[in-house]
Coordinates of C-alpha atoms and ligand atoms in Angstrom, one line a residue:
M1 CA 12.2 -8.7 37.4
E2 CA 8.5 -8.8 37.3
Q3 CA 6.7 -5.7 36.1
K4 CA 4.5 -4.1 38.7
S5 CA 1.1 -3.6 37.1
Y6 CA -2.5 -2.8 38.2
R7 CA -4.0 -4.1 35.0
P8 CA -6.4 -7.0 34.7
A9 CA -4.7 -7.9 31.4
W10 CA -1.4 -9.7 31.0
I11 CA 1.0 -11.8 28.9
E12 CA 2.4 -15.0 30.4
I13 CA 5.7 -16.2 29.0
N14 CA 6.6 -19.8 29.6
L15 CA 10.4 -19.7 29.7
S16 CA 10.6 -23.5 29.9
A17 CA 8.9 -23.7 26.5
I18 CA 11.6 -21.5 25.1
Q19 CA 14.2 -23.7 26.6
A20 CA 12.5 -26.9 25.3
N21 CA 12.5 -25.4 21.8
I22 CA 16.2 -24.7 22.0
H23 CA 16.9 -28.2 23.3
Q24 CA 14.9 -29.7 20.5
L25 CA 16.9 -27.9 17.9
N26 CA 20.2 -28.5 19.6
R27 CA 19.6 -32.2 19.6
R28 CA 19.2 -32.1 15.8
L29 CA 22.1 -29.8 15.0
S30 CA 25.5 -31.2 14.5
S31 CA 27.6 -30.9 17.7
T32 CA 29.7 -28.2 16.2
T33 CA 26.8 -25.9 15.3
K34 CA 26.1 -23.2 17.9
I35 CA 23.0 -21.1 18.4
F36 CA 22.4 -17.3 18.2
A37 CA 19.2 -16.7 20.1
V38 CA 17.5 -13.9 18.2
V39 CA 16.0 -11.5 20.7
K40 CA 15.4 -8.4 18.5
A41 CA 12.2 -6.4 18.9
N42 CA 11.9 -7.1 22.6
G43 CA 12.3 -10.8 22.0
Y44 CA 9.5 -10.8 19.3
G45 CA 7.3 -9.2 22.0
H46 CA 8.2 -11.8 24.6
G47 CA 10.7 -9.7 26.6
D48 CA 14.3 -9.5 25.4
I49 CA 16.2 -9.8 28.7
Q50 CA 14.2 -12.6 30.2
V51 CA 14.2 -14.6 26.9
A52 CA 18.0 -14.0 26.5
K53 CA 18.8 -15.3 30.0
A54 CA 16.6 -18.4 29.5
A55 CA 18.0 -19.1 26.1
I56 CA 21.6 -18.9 27.4
E57 CA 20.8 -21.2 30.2
A58 CA 19.3 -23.6 27.7
G59 CA 22.5 -23.7 25.6
A60 CA 22.4 -20.7 23.2
S61 CA 26.0 -19.4 22.9
A62 CA 25.3 -15.9 21.7
L63 CA 22.5 -13.4 21.0
A64 CA 21.5 -11.5 17.9
V65 CA 19.5 -8.3 17.7
A66 CA 18.5 -5.8 15.0
L67 CA 19.7 -2.6 16.6
M68 CA 22.6 -1.3 18.6
D69 CA 20.1 0.0 21.2
E70 CA 18.9 -3.5 21.7
A71 CA 22.4 -4.8 22.2
V72 CA 23.3 -2.1 24.7
R73 CA 20.2 -2.8 26.7
L74 CA 21.2 -6.5 27.0
R75 CA 24.7 -5.5 28.1
E76 CA 23.3 -3.1 30.7
A77 CA 21.2 -6.0 32.0
G78 CA 24.5 -7.8 32.8
I79 CA 24.5 -10.3 29.9
T80 CA 28.0 -11.2 28.9
V81 CA 27.7 -13.7 25.9
P82 CA 28.7 -12.5 22.4
I83 CA 26.0 -10.2 20.9
L84 CA 25.7 -9.5 17.2
V85 CA 23.8 -6.5 15.7
L86 CA 22.3 -7.8 12.5
G87 CA 21.3 -4.4 11.1
W88 CA 23.3 -1.4 9.9
V89 CA 25.0 0.7 12.5
S90 CA 26.6 4.1 11.8
P91 CA 30.4 3.9 12.0
E92 CA 30.3 6.8 14.5
Y93 CA 29.1 4.4 17.1
I94 CA 32.1 2.0 16.8
P95 CA 33.4 3.3 20.2
I96 CA 30.1 2.3 21.9
A97 CA 30.3 -1.1 20.2
I98 CA 33.8 -1.7 21.5
K99 CA 33.0 -0.4 24.9
H100 CA 30.2 -2.9 25.3
N101 CA 31.9 -5.7 23.3
I102 CA 29.2 -5.8 20.7
M103 CA 29.8 -7.2 17.2
L104 CA 28.6 -5.3 14.2
T105 CA 27.4 -6.3 10.8
V106 CA 29.4 -4.7 8.0
F107 CA 29.1 -5.0 4.2
Q108 CA 30.0 -1.6 2.7
K109 CA 33.5 -0.5 1.6
E110 CA 32.3 3.1 2.2
W111 CA 31.5 2.2 5.8
L112 CA 35.1 1.1 6.3
T113 CA 36.4 4.3 4.7
A114 CA 34.2 6.4 7.0
A115 CA 35.3 4.2 10.0
K116 CA 38.9 5.3 9.3
Q117 CA 37.9 8.8 10.4
I118 CA 36.6 7.6 13.7
D119 CA 38.8 7.8 16.7
F120 CA 38.8 4.6 18.7
T121 CA 41.1 2.3 20.6
G122 CA 40.8 -1.4 20.6
E123 CA 39.6 -3.8 17.9
L124 CA 36.0 -4.0 16.6
K125 CA 34.7 -7.5 15.9
I126 CA 32.6 -7.6 12.7
H127 CA 30.5 -10.1 10.8
I128 CA 30.4 -9.6 7.1
K129 CA 27.0 -9.9 5.4
L130 CA 26.6 -11.3 2.0
D131 CA 23.5 -10.9 -0.1
T132 CA 22.9 -14.2 -1.8
G133 CA 19.3 -13.5 -2.9
M134 CA 17.4 -11.7 -0.1
G135 CA 18.2 -8.3 -1.7
R136 CA 18.2 -6.5 1.7
L137 CA 21.7 -6.1 3.1
G138 CA 25.1 -7.5 2.0
M139 CA 27.7 -7.7 -0.7
R140 CA 26.5 -9.4 -3.8
T141 CA 29.6 -9.8 -6.0
E142 CA 33.2 -11.0 -5.9
Q143 CA 34.3 -7.5 -7.0
E144 CA 32.6 -5.9 -4.1
I145 CA 34.3 -8.3 -1.7
Y146 CA 37.8 -7.7 -3.2
E147 CA 37.3 -3.9 -2.8
F148 CA 35.9 -4.3 0.7
M149 CA 38.8 -6.5 1.8
N150 CA 41.3 -4.0 0.3
E151 CA 39.7 -1.2 2.3
L152 CA 39.7 -3.3 5.6
D153 CA 42.1 -2.1 8.2
Q154 CA 43.1 -5.5 9.7
E155 CA 44.7 -3.8 12.7
R156 CA 41.4 -2.4 14.0
F157 CA 38.8 -4.7 12.6
R158 CA 38.6 -8.4 13.2
I159 CA 36.3 -10.5 11.0
T160 CA 34.8 -13.0 13.3
G161 CA 31.8 -14.0 11.2
L162 CA 30.4 -14.2 7.7
F163 CA 26.7 -14.7 7.0
T164 CA 23.7 -14.5 4.7
H165 CA 20.0 -14.6 5.1
F166 CA 17.5 -16.9 3.3
A167 CA 14.4 -15.5 1.6
T168 CA 12.4 -18.7 1.2
A169 CA 13.7 -21.4 3.6
D170 CA 10.2 -21.7 5.0
E171 CA 8.6 -22.7 1.7
A172 CA 8.0 -26.1 0.2
E173 CA 10.0 -25.3 -3.0
E174 CA 13.7 -25.6 -2.1
S175 CA 15.4 -24.5 -5.2
Y176 CA 15.9 -20.8 -4.3
Y177 CA 17.1 -21.9 -0.9
R178 CA 19.7 -24.2 -2.6
Q179 CA 20.8 -21.4 -4.9
Q180 CA 21.4 -19.1 -2.0
S181 CA 23.3 -21.8 -0.1
D182 CA 25.5 -22.4 -3.2
R183 CA 26.1 -18.7 -3.8
F184 CA 27.1 -18.3 -0.1
E185 CA 29.6 -21.1 -0.4
Q186 CA 31.2 -19.4 -3.5
L187 CA 31.4 -16.0 -2.0
A188 CA 32.6 -17.3 1.3
Q189 CA 35.6 -18.8 -0.6
V190 CA 36.4 -15.4 -1.9
V191 CA 36.3 -13.8 1.6
R192 CA 38.4 -16.6 3.0
S193 CA 41.0 -16.3 0.2
Q194 CA 41.5 -12.7 1.4
Y195 CA 41.7 -13.3 5.1
A196 CA 44.0 -15.5 7.1
E197 CA 42.2 -15.9 10.4
P198 CA 39.3 -18.4 11.0
I199 CA 35.9 -17.0 10.3
Q200 CA 32.6 -18.4 11.7
L201 CA 29.9 -19.0 9.1
H202 CA 26.2 -18.8 9.6
T203 CA 23.3 -18.9 7.2
G204 CA 20.3 -20.6 8.8
N205 CA 17.3 -18.8 10.4
S206 CA 14.6 -20.8 12.2
A207 CA 13.2 -22.3 9.0
A208 CA 16.5 -23.5 7.6
S209 CA 17.8 -24.8 10.9
I210 CA 14.6 -26.7 11.7
R211 CA 14.3 -28.2 8.3
F212 CA 17.9 -28.8 7.3
P213 CA 19.8 -29.1 10.6
D214 CA 22.6 -31.1 9.0
Q215 CA 23.3 -28.4 6.5
M216 CA 23.9 -25.7 9.1
L217 CA 27.4 -24.2 9.6
D218 CA 29.1 -22.8 12.7
Y219 CA 26.0 -21.0 13.9
V220 CA 22.3 -20.7 13.3
R221 CA 20.2 -17.7 14.1
F222 CA 17.2 -19.1 15.9
G223 CA 14.3 -16.6 16.2
I224 CA 10.6 -17.4 15.7
G225 CA 11.1 -21.2 16.4
M226 CA 12.6 -20.5 19.8
Y227 CA 9.4 -18.8 20.7
G228 CA 7.5 -21.9 19.7
L229 CA 6.1 -20.4 16.6
Y230 CA 6.3 -21.8 13.1
P231 CA 8.0 -19.7 10.4
S232 CA 5.3 -20.3 7.9
L233 CA 2.0 -22.0 7.3
Y234 CA 3.8 -24.7 5.3
M235 CA 6.0 -25.5 8.2
E236 CA 3.1 -25.5 10.6
K237 CA 1.5 -28.1 8.5
T238 CA 4.6 -30.3 7.9
R239 CA 6.0 -29.8 11.5
P240 CA 9.5 -31.2 11.2
F241 CA 9.4 -31.3 15.0
P242 CA 6.8 -30.0 17.5
L243 CA 7.4 -26.5 18.9
Q244 CA 5.9 -25.3 22.2
P245 CA 4.5 -21.7 22.1
A246 CA 5.8 -19.6 25.0
L247 CA 3.3 -16.7 24.9
S248 CA -0.2 -16.5 26.1
L249 CA -2.4 -13.4 26.4
H250 CA -5.2 -13.0 28.9
A251 CA -7.5 -10.5 30.5
K252 CA -10.4 -10.4 33.0
I253 CA -13.9 -9.3 32.1
I254 CA -14.4 -6.0 33.8
H255 CA -18.1 -5.4 33.0
V256 CA -21.1 -7.6 32.0
K257 CA -24.5 -6.6 30.8
K258 CA -27.6 -7.8 29.0
I259 CA -28.6 -5.8 26.0
A260 CA -31.9 -5.7 24.3
P261 CA -32.6 -6.7 20.6
G262 CA -31.6 -3.8 18.3
S263 CA -29.1 -2.4 20.8
K264 CA -25.8 -1.1 19.3
L265 CA -22.2 -1.4 20.4
S266 CA -19.0 0.6 20.3
Y267 CA -17.8 3.4 18.0
G268 CA -19.8 3.8 14.8
A269 CA -22.6 1.8 16.4
T270 CA -21.8 -0.8 13.8
Y271 CA -22.9 -3.9 15.8
T272 CA -26.6 -4.5 16.4
A273 CA -27.8 -7.2 18.7
E274 CA -30.2 -9.5 16.9
K275 CA -31.8 -10.8 20.1
E276 CA -31.2 -10.3 23.8
E277 CA -27.5 -10.8 24.3
W278 CA -24.9 -10.9 27.1
I279 CA -21.9 -8.6 26.4
G280 CA -18.7 -8.5 28.3
T281 CA -16.2 -5.7 28.3
I282 CA -12.5 -6.6 28.2
P283 CA -9.6 -4.1 29.1
L284 CA -7.5 -4.7 26.0
G285 CA -7.5 -2.6 22.8
Y286 CA -5.5 -1.4 19.8
A287 CA -3.0 0.5 22.0
D288 CA -2.0 -3.0 23.3
G289 CA -1.6 -4.5 19.8
I290 CA -5.2 -5.9 19.6
Q291 CA -5.7 -4.1 16.3
R292 CA -9.1 -3.1 15.0
K293 CA -8.9 -5.9 12.5
W294 CA -9.3 -8.3 15.4
Q295 CA -13.1 -7.5 15.4
G296 CA -14.9 -10.7 14.8
L297 CA -12.1 -13.0 16.0
D298 CA -12.7 -15.4 18.8
V299 CA -11.4 -15.4 22.4
L300 CA -11.8 -18.2 25.0
I301 CA -14.0 -18.0 28.0
D302 CA -14.8 -21.0 30.2
G303 CA -13.1 -23.1 27.5
K304 CA -15.4 -22.0 24.8
R305 CA -14.9 -19.7 21.8
M306 CA -16.8 -16.4 21.8
P307 CA -16.5 -13.5 19.2
L308 CA -15.2 -10.0 19.7
V309 CA -18.1 -7.8 18.7
G310 CA -18.2 -4.1 17.7
R311 CA -15.2 -2.0 16.9
I312 CA -12.1 -2.5 19.0
C313 CA -11.3 0.6 21.0
M314 CA -7.9 2.0 22.1
D315 CA -8.1 0.4 25.6
Q316 CA -11.1 -2.0 25.5
C317 CA -13.2 -4.3 23.4
M318 CA -16.4 -6.2 23.8
V319 CA -17.2 -9.9 23.6
K320 CA -20.5 -11.6 23.0
L321 CA -21.1 -14.1 25.8
D322 CA -23.1 -17.3 25.7
Q323 CA -24.4 -16.6 29.3
P324 CA -23.7 -14.1 32.1
Y325 CA -20.2 -14.5 33.6
P326 CA -19.1 -12.7 36.7
V327 CA -16.7 -9.7 36.5
G328 CA -13.2 -11.1 36.9
T329 CA -13.8 -14.1 34.6
Q330 CA -10.6 -14.9 32.6
V331 CA -10.6 -14.3 28.9
T332 CA -7.8 -15.8 26.7
F333 CA -6.9 -14.1 23.5
V334 CA -3.9 -16.4 22.8
G335 CA -3.4 -19.7 24.5
K336 CA -5.3 -22.6 26.0
Q337 CA -8.4 -23.0 28.0
K338 CA -9.6 -26.5 28.7
N339 CA -9.7 -28.3 25.4
E340 CA -9.7 -25.2 23.2
Q341 CA -6.7 -23.3 22.0
I342 CA -6.1 -20.1 20.0
T343 CA -2.7 -19.9 18.5
L344 CA -0.8 -16.9 17.1
E345 CA -0.8 -18.8 13.8
E346 CA -4.6 -18.9 13.7
I347 CA -4.9 -15.2 14.4
A348 CA -2.2 -14.4 11.8
H349 CA -4.1 -16.5 9.3
Q350 CA -7.3 -14.7 9.9
L351 CA -5.7 -11.3 9.8
E352 CA -3.8 -12.3 6.6
T353 CA -0.4 -11.7 8.1
I354 CA 2.2 -13.7 9.9
N355 CA 2.6 -14.7 13.6
Y356 CA 5.8 -12.7 13.8
E357 CA 3.9 -9.5 13.2
I358 CA 1.1 -10.2 15.8
A359 CA 3.7 -11.0 18.5
C360 CA 5.8 -7.9 17.8
L361 CA 2.7 -5.7 18.0
F362 CA 1.9 -6.5 21.6
T363 CA 3.0 -3.3 23.3
N364 CA 4.8 -2.8 26.5
R365 CA 1.6 -1.5 28.1
I366 CA 0.7 -5.2 28.7
P367 CA 2.7 -6.5 31.7
R368 CA 4.6 -9.7 31.0
Y369 CA 4.8 -12.4 33.7
Y370 CA 7.5 -15.1 33.5
H371 CA 7.4 -18.7 34.7
Ligands
PLP1 C1 15.2 -11.8 12.3 C2 16.4 -12.5 11.7 C3 16.6 -13.9 11.9 C4 15.7 -14.8 12.7 O1 14.7 -15.2 11.8 P1 13.6 -16.3 12.3 O2 12.8 -16.6 11.1 O3 12.8 -15.6 13.3 O4 14.3 -17.4 12.9 C5 17.8 -14.4 11.4 N1 18.6 -13.6 10.7 C6 18.4 -12.3 10.4 C7 19.4 -11.6 9.6 C8 17.3 -11.7 10.9 O5 17.1 -10.4 10.6

């Protein structure tokens, strides 16, 4: 399933790192807690289908995505494990969900009312979402739950899961996490009092499952940690267990030149060489997810750090070299060279964002190779 590409720029995904991260977590979870591998947003930029297959092989029981489109893509790739869509899907697509055996997240009485107008055969599996403090999706009160359960047509909808999402599980301060856990327990009682069949419960994202494995319920939803990335700076520092990053990003230098003192570089001519300098051109730019803000950040060449200089262009950028290197020399934006390493965490920190965002922004124009 390797992408054919003519580019001297590529992402490498180490699928065994992903599998090792799953094994690490599995060892700490209670034997009854199963794993949803979260592969939304093209597997956080890593490649959804490849990551999903590797995760299942490593012991993940199910997959979670944000969109119905993402779920259908996985089914069309021949993946058969349970798939849950975490986001809102219009009731008009219930027949598609049933056709592909995709579970939907539901939390609005009005959704159930609208669903009654939809013509479908078979039974839709749903997970109910509770809002215990994230303030994004879900039912917040007992009253809402009673009304929802009244509206539920138990012949056509089967509740297989009940879940919530934590807002602060990656932070040192645990009180808000505990409040959300307690609230979930209360509201889960209410749902269960209204429904006779067993329901699988899940609360934990990567942060909660890594930090509090013994508090996890029937499932965890393991996203960022599976990719070997820490959910927050706090967790990177405290490292409850070591994670192995799966993604590295490389390119080859495609042009090298010596520029004279006073020479300028790139759009706006904002960079001026102070003395004679060696400059390399790299075929990656903001259309690949190397945003303009990366200007000034380091890349690795010959195991050494060298800075990106001048404005980042759409398809290319420039690096200041410590000496002339031949065209074809490897440049590493993310990953290791000799004893040096640039992590997504380091980049995120410098760009004042989070590793999740950097990984998701690497576009499909960069070919991914898997090993
Ligand atoms: C994205 C997402 C996750 C995964 O979160 P990570 O921090 O990446 O582990 C879990 N649950 C929901 C509802 C999500 O949207």
